[in-house]
Amino acid sequence: SQKIEQNSEALNIQEGKTATLTCNYTNYSPAYLQWYRQDPGRGPVFLLLIRENEKEKRKERLKVTFDTTLKQSLFHITASQPADSATYLCAPNTGTASKLTFGTGTRLQVTL
Amino acid sequence: GAGVSQSPSNKVTEKGKDVELRCDPISGHTALYWYRQSLGQGLEFLIYFQGNSAPDKSGLPSDRFSAERTGGSVSTLTIQRTQQEDSAVYLCASSLALTGKGETQYFGPGTRLLVL
């Protein structure tokens, strides 16, 4: 069955450093992969989408890579700030249906 | 409003009671989705609606769960004879279209349901 793995342990980093979050998937071939941010008590908010024919996508301090051979996406936040503290969810999807399948998310904590 | 709204924001009910959760999508969005998020778990897809097409109910966990979307806009998720394991945050999302090409989903704040 399809499986999405994100590190369940919180990632603690110092302000100004680069945070790297990992999303691994097995048993399917997503046509695209989305990353969402979720703050406590709020719904997820879309950040970036990367397609299977794209290796890398950037938006301001965010960078996403997509390696279909490794079945992995990496999500980077450069020059991290305390305001970046949140849970980050990945959602790799095949494109044949638009219902999203989410990973359980990784909580990022950026400290001063 | 500018975003997806959901009501109530919190709901406490007794086991065996029925509950109705409401979602108002963004105006003009033809696709509407319901998800459930249990504590420490990922989002679990429940159901989606696209225009006048028959909804995809493949994620509904049991026949106690049902949803309607009236007039292509507001949606109601109904849980009958609630059980304690139904306690979770129920999230609604909407998107512009259903192309399967990665359209962005816009989520509401969720309804926190607690079944005692």
PDB file of C-alpha atoms in Angstrom:
ATOM      1  CA  SER A   1       0.000   0.000   0.000  1.00  0.00           C
ATOM      2  CA  GLN A   2       1.057   3.612  -0.495  1.00  0.00           C
ATOM      3  CA  LYS A   3       3.095   4.986   2.340  1.00  0.00           C
ATOM      4  CA  ILE A   4       4.422   8.464   3.120  1.00  0.00           C
ATOM      5  CA  GLU A   5       7.081   8.942   5.746  1.00  0.00           C
ATOM      6  CA  GLN A   6       8.081  12.153   7.431  1.00  0.00           C
ATOM      7  CA  ASN A   7      10.293  12.359  10.473  1.00  0.00           C
ATOM      8  CA  SER A   8       7.919  12.285  13.422  1.00  0.00           C
ATOM      9  CA  GLU A   9      10.522  13.743  15.748  1.00  0.00           C
ATOM     10  CA  ALA A  10      10.600  17.508  16.009  1.00  0.00           C
ATOM     11  CA  LEU A  11      13.463  19.296  14.305  1.00  0.00           C
ATOM     12  CA  ASN A  12      15.080  21.924  16.497  1.00  0.00           C
ATOM     13  CA  ILE A  13      17.429  24.416  14.856  1.00  0.00           C
ATOM     14  CA  GLN A  14      18.946  27.746  15.629  1.00  0.00           C
ATOM     15  CA  GLU A  15      17.775  30.947  13.988  1.00  0.00           C
ATOM     16  CA  GLY A  16      19.689  31.716  10.834  1.00  0.00           C
ATOM     17  CA  LYS A  17      20.494  28.098  10.020  1.00  0.00           C
ATOM     18  CA  THR A  18      19.007  26.074   7.187  1.00  0.00           C
ATOM     19  CA  ALA A  19      16.267  23.623   8.108  1.00  0.00           C
ATOM     20  CA  THR A  20      15.934  20.499   5.979  1.00  0.00           C
ATOM     21  CA  LEU A  21      12.850  18.323   6.187  1.00  0.00           C
ATOM     22  CA  THR A  22      12.485  14.949   4.485  1.00  0.00           C
ATOM     23  CA  CYS A  23       9.533  13.258   2.832  1.00  0.00           C
ATOM     24  CA  ASN A  24       9.881   9.667   1.633  1.00  0.00           C
ATOM     25  CA  TYR A  25       7.194   7.705  -0.162  1.00  0.00           C
ATOM     26  CA  THR A  26       6.830   4.106  -1.241  1.00  0.00           C
ATOM     27  CA  ASN A  27       4.649   1.993  -3.507  1.00  0.00           C
ATOM     28  CA  TYR A  28       3.511   4.696  -5.878  1.00  0.00           C
ATOM     29  CA  SER A  29       4.776   7.226  -8.390  1.00  0.00           C
ATOM     30  CA  PRO A  30       3.477  10.718  -7.702  1.00  0.00           C
ATOM     31  CA  ALA A  31       3.118  13.102 -10.595  1.00  0.00           C
ATOM     32  CA  TYR A  32       3.581  16.015  -8.229  1.00  0.00           C
ATOM     33  CA  LEU A  33       4.290  16.749  -4.611  1.00  0.00           C
ATOM     34  CA  GLN A  34       3.025  19.591  -2.468  1.00  0.00           C
ATOM     35  CA  TRP A  35       4.303  21.004   0.803  1.00  0.00           C
ATOM     36  CA  TYR A  36       1.978  22.615   3.324  1.00  0.00           C
ATOM     37  CA  ARG A  37       2.547  24.435   6.579  1.00  0.00           C
ATOM     38  CA  GLN A  38       0.250  23.903   9.555  1.00  0.00           C
ATOM     39  CA  ASP A  39       0.227  26.036  12.687  1.00  0.00           C
ATOM     40  CA  PRO A  40      -1.431  24.816  15.908  1.00  0.00           C
ATOM     41  CA  GLY A  41      -5.208  25.106  15.737  1.00  0.00           C
ATOM     42  CA  ARG A  42      -5.184  26.070  12.074  1.00  0.00           C
ATOM     43  CA  GLY A  43      -5.690  24.321   8.766  1.00  0.00           C
ATOM     44  CA  PRO A  44      -2.747  23.591   6.458  1.00  0.00           C
ATOM     45  CA  VAL A  45      -1.542  26.359   4.160  1.00  0.00           C
ATOM     46  CA  PHE A  46      -0.075  25.596   0.743  1.00  0.00           C
ATOM     47  CA  LEU A  47       3.592  26.521   0.248  1.00  0.00           C
ATOM     48  CA  LEU A  48       5.055  24.898  -2.865  1.00  0.00           C
ATOM     49  CA  LEU A  49       4.301  22.376  -5.575  1.00  0.00           C
ATOM     50  CA  ILE A  50       6.926  20.477  -7.552  1.00  0.00           C
ATOM     51  CA  ARG A  51       6.204  18.190 -10.503  1.00  0.00           C
ATOM     52  CA  GLU A  52       7.886  14.912 -11.347  1.00  0.00           C
ATOM     53  CA  ASN A  53       9.824  16.469 -14.240  1.00  0.00           C
ATOM     54  CA  GLU A  54      11.236  19.212 -11.992  1.00  0.00           C
ATOM     55  CA  LYS A  55      14.291  18.622  -9.866  1.00  0.00           C
ATOM     56  CA  GLU A  56      14.093  21.761  -7.796  1.00  0.00           C
ATOM     57  CA  LYS A  57      11.705  24.604  -7.032  1.00  0.00           C
ATOM     58  CA  ARG A  58      12.381  27.798  -5.118  1.00  0.00           C
ATOM     59  CA  LYS A  59      10.240  30.446  -3.510  1.00  0.00           C
ATOM     60  CA  GLU A  60      11.927  33.146  -1.460  1.00  0.00           C
ATOM     61  CA  ARG A  61      13.705  31.303   1.400  1.00  0.00           C
ATOM     62  CA  LEU A  62      12.104  27.979   0.514  1.00  0.00           C
ATOM     63  CA  LYS A  63      13.555  25.286  -1.716  1.00  0.00           C
ATOM     64  CA  VAL A  64      12.063  21.914  -2.591  1.00  0.00           C
ATOM     65  CA  THR A  65      13.757  19.041  -4.393  1.00  0.00           C
ATOM     66  CA  PHE A  66      12.090  15.981  -5.863  1.00  0.00           C
ATOM     67  CA  ASP A  67      14.071  12.815  -6.556  1.00  0.00           C
ATOM     68  CA  THR A  68      11.825  10.230  -8.206  1.00  0.00           C
ATOM     69  CA  THR A  69      14.602   7.635  -8.154  1.00  0.00           C
ATOM     70  CA  LEU A  70      15.104   7.900  -4.402  1.00  0.00           C
ATOM     71  CA  LYS A  71      11.361   8.497  -3.938  1.00  0.00           C
ATOM     72  CA  GLN A  72      12.149  11.457  -1.776  1.00  0.00           C
ATOM     73  CA  SER A  73      11.518  15.176  -1.477  1.00  0.00           C
ATOM     74  CA  LEU A  74      13.584  17.546   0.604  1.00  0.00           C
ATOM     75  CA  PHE A  75      12.191  20.831   1.884  1.00  0.00           C
ATOM     76  CA  HIS A  76      14.699  23.507   2.853  1.00  0.00           C
ATOM     77  CA  ILE A  77      14.170  26.769   4.705  1.00  0.00           C
ATOM     78  CA  THR A  78      17.229  28.989   4.554  1.00  0.00           C
ATOM     79  CA  ALA A  79      17.997  31.716   7.097  1.00  0.00           C
ATOM     80  CA  SER A  80      15.338  30.231   9.349  1.00  0.00           C
ATOM     81  CA  GLN A  81      13.395  32.454  11.717  1.00  0.00           C
ATOM     82  CA  PRO A  82      11.344  31.701  14.841  1.00  0.00           C
ATOM     83  CA  ALA A  83       8.241  32.531  12.755  1.00  0.00           C
ATOM     84  CA  ASP A  84       9.037  29.478  10.622  1.00  0.00           C
ATOM     85  CA  SER A  85       8.216  27.254  13.602  1.00  0.00           C
ATOM     86  CA  ALA A  86       5.291  25.062  12.545  1.00  0.00           C
ATOM     87  CA  THR A  87       4.468  21.573  11.310  1.00  0.00           C
ATOM     88  CA  TYR A  88       5.285  20.922   7.668  1.00  0.00           C
ATOM     89  CA  LEU A  89       3.287  18.359   5.709  1.00  0.00           C
ATOM     90  CA  CYS A  90       4.168  16.777   2.409  1.00  0.00           C
ATOM     91  CA  ALA A  91       1.561  15.484  -0.002  1.00  0.00           C
ATOM     92  CA  PRO A  92       2.839  13.409  -2.935  1.00  0.00           C
ATOM     93  CA  ASN A  93       0.036  12.626  -5.372  1.00  0.00           C
ATOM     94  CA  THR A  94      -0.402  10.678  -8.543  1.00  0.00           C
ATOM     95  CA  GLY A  95      -2.519  13.241 -10.336  1.00  0.00           C
ATOM     96  CA  THR A  96      -5.283  10.799 -11.214  1.00  0.00           C
ATOM     97  CA  ALA A  97      -7.389  12.072  -8.352  1.00  0.00           C
ATOM     98  CA  SER A  98      -7.194  15.356  -6.578  1.00  0.00           C
ATOM     99  CA  LYS A  99      -7.780  14.142  -3.081  1.00  0.00           C
ATOM    100  CA  LEU A 100      -4.524  14.743  -1.301  1.00  0.00           C
ATOM    101  CA  THR A 101      -2.640  12.102   0.632  1.00  0.00           C
ATOM    102  CA  PHE A 102      -0.609  13.702   3.393  1.00  0.00           C
ATOM    103  CA  GLY A 103       2.317  12.630   5.468  1.00  0.00           C
ATOM    104  CA  THR A 104       2.008  12.982   9.228  1.00  0.00           C
ATOM    105  CA  GLY A 105       4.210  16.068   9.187  1.00  0.00           C
ATOM    106  CA  THR A 106       7.418  17.180  10.865  1.00  0.00           C
ATOM    107  CA  ARG A 107       7.371  19.848  13.536  1.00  0.00           C
ATOM    108  CA  LEU A 108      10.054  22.496  13.129  1.00  0.00           C
ATOM    109  CA  GLN A 109      11.137  24.606  16.090  1.00  0.00           C
ATOM    110  CA  VAL A 110      13.447  27.543  15.387  1.00  0.00           C
ATOM    111  CA  THR A 111      15.041  29.046  18.456  1.00  0.00           C
ATOM    112  CA  LEU A 112      16.890  32.298  18.975  1.00  0.00           C
TER     113      LEU A 112
ATOM    114  CA  GLY B   1     -15.441  35.956   3.322  1.00  0.00           C
ATOM    115  CA  ALA B   2     -12.031  35.617   1.804  1.00  0.00           C
ATOM    116  CA  GLY B   3     -11.271  32.132   3.050  1.00  0.00           C
ATOM    117  CA  VAL B   4     -12.876  28.807   3.848  1.00  0.00           C
ATOM    118  CA  SER B   5     -14.981  28.985   6.981  1.00  0.00           C
ATOM    119  CA  GLN B   6     -16.158  26.154   9.184  1.00  0.00           C
ATOM    120  CA  SER B   7     -18.635  25.956  12.017  1.00  0.00           C
ATOM    121  CA  PRO B   8     -18.763  25.253  14.822  1.00  0.00           C
ATOM    122  CA  SER B   9     -15.118  25.727  15.726  1.00  0.00           C
ATOM    123  CA  ASN B  10     -15.523  23.329  18.642  1.00  0.00           C
ATOM    124  CA  LYS B  11     -18.140  20.695  19.355  1.00  0.00           C
ATOM    125  CA  VAL B  12     -18.515  18.513  22.429  1.00  0.00           C
ATOM    126  CA  THR B  13     -21.121  15.781  22.236  1.00  0.00           C
ATOM    127  CA  GLU B  14     -22.121  12.631  24.008  1.00  0.00           C
ATOM    128  CA  LYS B  15     -21.562   9.203  22.559  1.00  0.00           C
ATOM    129  CA  GLY B  16     -24.497   8.152  20.433  1.00  0.00           C
ATOM    130  CA  LYS B  17     -25.595  11.656  19.446  1.00  0.00           C
ATOM    131  CA  ASP B  18     -25.607  12.950  15.873  1.00  0.00           C
ATOM    132  CA  VAL B  19     -23.506  15.972  14.869  1.00  0.00           C
ATOM    133  CA  GLU B  20     -23.459  18.240  11.836  1.00  0.00           C
ATOM    134  CA  LEU B  21     -20.369  20.128  10.739  1.00  0.00           C
ATOM    135  CA  ARG B  22     -20.610  22.949   8.229  1.00  0.00           C
ATOM    136  CA  CYS B  23     -18.185  24.221   5.603  1.00  0.00           C
ATOM    137  CA  ASP B  24     -18.432  27.394   3.527  1.00  0.00           C
ATOM    138  CA  PRO B  25     -15.897  27.188   0.667  1.00  0.00           C
ATOM    139  CA  ILE B  26     -14.279  30.079  -1.127  1.00  0.00           C
ATOM    140  CA  SER B  27     -16.718  31.620  -3.590  1.00  0.00           C
ATOM    141  CA  GLY B  28     -16.190  30.248  -7.071  1.00  0.00           C
ATOM    142  CA  HIS B  29     -14.370  27.109  -5.962  1.00  0.00           C
ATOM    143  CA  THR B  30     -15.982  24.104  -7.600  1.00  0.00           C
ATOM    144  CA  ALA B  31     -14.180  21.408  -5.630  1.00  0.00           C
ATOM    145  CA  LEU B  32     -14.709  20.794  -1.919  1.00  0.00           C
ATOM    146  CA  TYR B  33     -12.969  18.260   0.300  1.00  0.00           C
ATOM    147  CA  TRP B  34     -13.372  16.927   3.845  1.00  0.00           C
ATOM    148  CA  TYR B  35     -10.456  15.533   5.841  1.00  0.00           C
ATOM    149  CA  ARG B  36     -10.072  14.259   9.382  1.00  0.00           C
ATOM    150  CA  GLN B  37      -6.988  14.805  11.532  1.00  0.00           C
ATOM    151  CA  SER B  38      -6.608  12.815  14.709  1.00  0.00           C
ATOM    152  CA  LEU B  39      -4.109  13.783  17.393  1.00  0.00           C
ATOM    153  CA  GLY B  40      -0.607  13.046  16.183  1.00  0.00           C
ATOM    154  CA  GLN B  41      -1.879  11.659  12.891  1.00  0.00           C
ATOM    155  CA  GLY B  42      -1.810  12.864   9.338  1.00  0.00           C
ATOM    156  CA  LEU B  43      -4.787  14.140   7.445  1.00  0.00           C
ATOM    157  CA  GLU B  44      -7.191  11.407   6.419  1.00  0.00           C
ATOM    158  CA  PHE B  45      -9.238  12.027   3.284  1.00  0.00           C
ATOM    159  CA  LEU B  46     -12.979  11.528   3.775  1.00  0.00           C
ATOM    160  CA  ILE B  47     -14.935  12.790   0.754  1.00  0.00           C
ATOM    161  CA  TYR B  48     -14.783  15.280  -2.097  1.00  0.00           C
ATOM    162  CA  PHE B  49     -17.317  17.041  -4.300  1.00  0.00           C
ATOM    163  CA  GLN B  50     -16.749  18.457  -7.773  1.00  0.00           C
ATOM    164  CA  GLY B  51     -19.490  20.512  -9.325  1.00  0.00           C
ATOM    165  CA  ASN B  52     -22.565  18.406 -10.033  1.00  0.00           C
ATOM    166  CA  SER B  53     -20.667  15.131 -10.281  1.00  0.00           C
ATOM    167  CA  ALA B  54     -21.290  12.295  -7.876  1.00  0.00           C
ATOM    168  CA  PRO B  55     -19.047  12.746  -4.823  1.00  0.00           C
ATOM    169  CA  ASP B  56     -16.082  10.503  -4.148  1.00  0.00           C
ATOM    170  CA  LYS B  57     -17.020   8.892  -0.828  1.00  0.00           C
ATOM    171  CA  SER B  58     -14.165   6.417  -0.796  1.00  0.00           C
ATOM    172  CA  GLY B  59     -12.629   7.813   2.387  1.00  0.00           C
ATOM    173  CA  LEU B  60     -15.688   7.717   4.622  1.00  0.00           C
ATOM    174  CA  PRO B  61     -14.836   5.344   7.502  1.00  0.00           C
ATOM    175  CA  SER B  62     -18.335   3.948   8.021  1.00  0.00           C
ATOM    176  CA  ASP B  63     -21.954   4.397   7.015  1.00  0.00           C
ATOM    177  CA  ARG B  64     -22.409   6.642  10.048  1.00  0.00           C
ATOM    178  CA  PHE B  65     -20.649   9.338   8.051  1.00  0.00           C
ATOM    179  CA  SER B  66     -22.356  11.243   5.249  1.00  0.00           C
ATOM    180  CA  ALA B  67     -21.954  14.580   3.535  1.00  0.00           C
ATOM    181  CA  GLU B  68     -23.969  16.848   1.318  1.00  0.00           C
ATOM    182  CA  ARG B  69     -23.157  19.848  -0.770  1.00  0.00           C
ATOM    183  CA  THR B  70     -26.123  22.027  -1.550  1.00  0.00           C
ATOM    184  CA  GLY B  71     -26.198  24.291  -4.569  1.00  0.00           C
ATOM    185  CA  GLY B  72     -22.562  23.611  -5.302  1.00  0.00           C
ATOM    186  CA  SER B  73     -21.501  25.707  -2.335  1.00  0.00           C
ATOM    187  CA  VAL B  74     -22.020  24.991   1.366  1.00  0.00           C
ATOM    188  CA  SER B  75     -21.330  21.468   2.586  1.00  0.00           C
ATOM    189  CA  THR B  76     -22.452  19.608   5.691  1.00  0.00           C
ATOM    190  CA  LEU B  77     -20.694  16.577   7.133  1.00  0.00           C
ATOM    191  CA  THR B  78     -22.977  14.507   9.348  1.00  0.00           C
ATOM    192  CA  ILE B  79     -21.821  11.891  11.817  1.00  0.00           C
ATOM    193  CA  GLN B  80     -24.597   9.722  13.223  1.00  0.00           C
ATOM    194  CA  ARG B  81     -24.422   7.839  16.511  1.00  0.00           C
ATOM    195  CA  THR B  82     -21.035   9.330  17.344  1.00  0.00           C
ATOM    196  CA  GLN B  83     -18.352   7.160  18.930  1.00  0.00           C
ATOM    197  CA  GLN B  84     -15.368   8.230  20.996  1.00  0.00           C
ATOM    198  CA  GLU B  85     -13.017   7.299  18.153  1.00  0.00           C
ATOM    199  CA  ASP B  86     -14.728   9.982  16.033  1.00  0.00           C
ATOM    200  CA  SER B  87     -13.022  12.627  18.186  1.00  0.00           C
ATOM    201  CA  ALA B  88     -10.716  14.566  15.872  1.00  0.00           C
ATOM    202  CA  VAL B  89     -10.346  17.800  13.955  1.00  0.00           C
ATOM    203  CA  TYR B  90     -12.477  17.831  10.810  1.00  0.00           C
ATOM    204  CA  LEU B  91     -10.977  20.007   8.084  1.00  0.00           C
ATOM    205  CA  CYS B  92     -12.660  21.288   4.975  1.00  0.00           C
ATOM    206  CA  ALA B  93     -10.805  22.525   1.906  1.00  0.00           C
ATOM    207  CA  SER B  94     -11.801  23.945  -1.452  1.00  0.00           C
ATOM    208  CA  SER B  95     -10.047  24.476  -4.760  1.00  0.00           C
ATOM    209  CA  LEU B  96     -10.722  26.212  -8.047  1.00  0.00           C
ATOM    210  CA  ALA B  97     -11.005  23.095 -10.163  1.00  0.00           C
ATOM    211  CA  LEU B  98     -10.445  19.383 -10.108  1.00  0.00           C
ATOM    212  CA  THR B  99      -7.858  18.687 -12.770  1.00  0.00           C
ATOM    213  CA  GLY B 100      -5.622  16.246 -10.960  1.00  0.00           C
ATOM    214  CA  LYS B 101      -2.675  18.457 -11.802  1.00  0.00           C
ATOM    215  CA  GLY B 102      -1.937  19.775  -8.368  1.00  0.00           C
ATOM    216  CA  GLU B 103      -4.452  22.539  -7.813  1.00  0.00           C
ATOM    217  CA  THR B 104      -3.914  24.304  -4.515  1.00  0.00           C
ATOM    218  CA  GLN B 105      -6.320  23.388  -1.753  1.00  0.00           C
ATOM    219  CA  TYR B 106      -7.366  26.105   0.671  1.00  0.00           C
ATOM    220  CA  PHE B 107      -8.208  24.819   4.119  1.00  0.00           C
ATOM    221  CA  GLY B 108     -10.568  26.106   6.744  1.00  0.00           C
ATOM    222  CA  PRO B 109      -9.616  26.298  10.441  1.00  0.00           C
ATOM    223  CA  GLY B 110     -11.325  23.019  11.240  1.00  0.00           C
ATOM    224  CA  THR B 111     -13.963  21.842  13.693  1.00  0.00           C
ATOM    225  CA  ARG B 112     -12.639  20.175  16.827  1.00  0.00           C
ATOM    226  CA  LEU B 113     -15.007  17.382  17.759  1.00  0.00           C
ATOM    227  CA  LEU B 114     -14.863  15.724  21.151  1.00  0.00           C
ATOM    228  CA  VAL B 115     -17.120  12.760  21.833  1.00  0.00           C
ATOM    229  CA  LEU B 116     -17.501  11.980  25.524  1.00  0.00           C
TER     230      LEU B 116
END
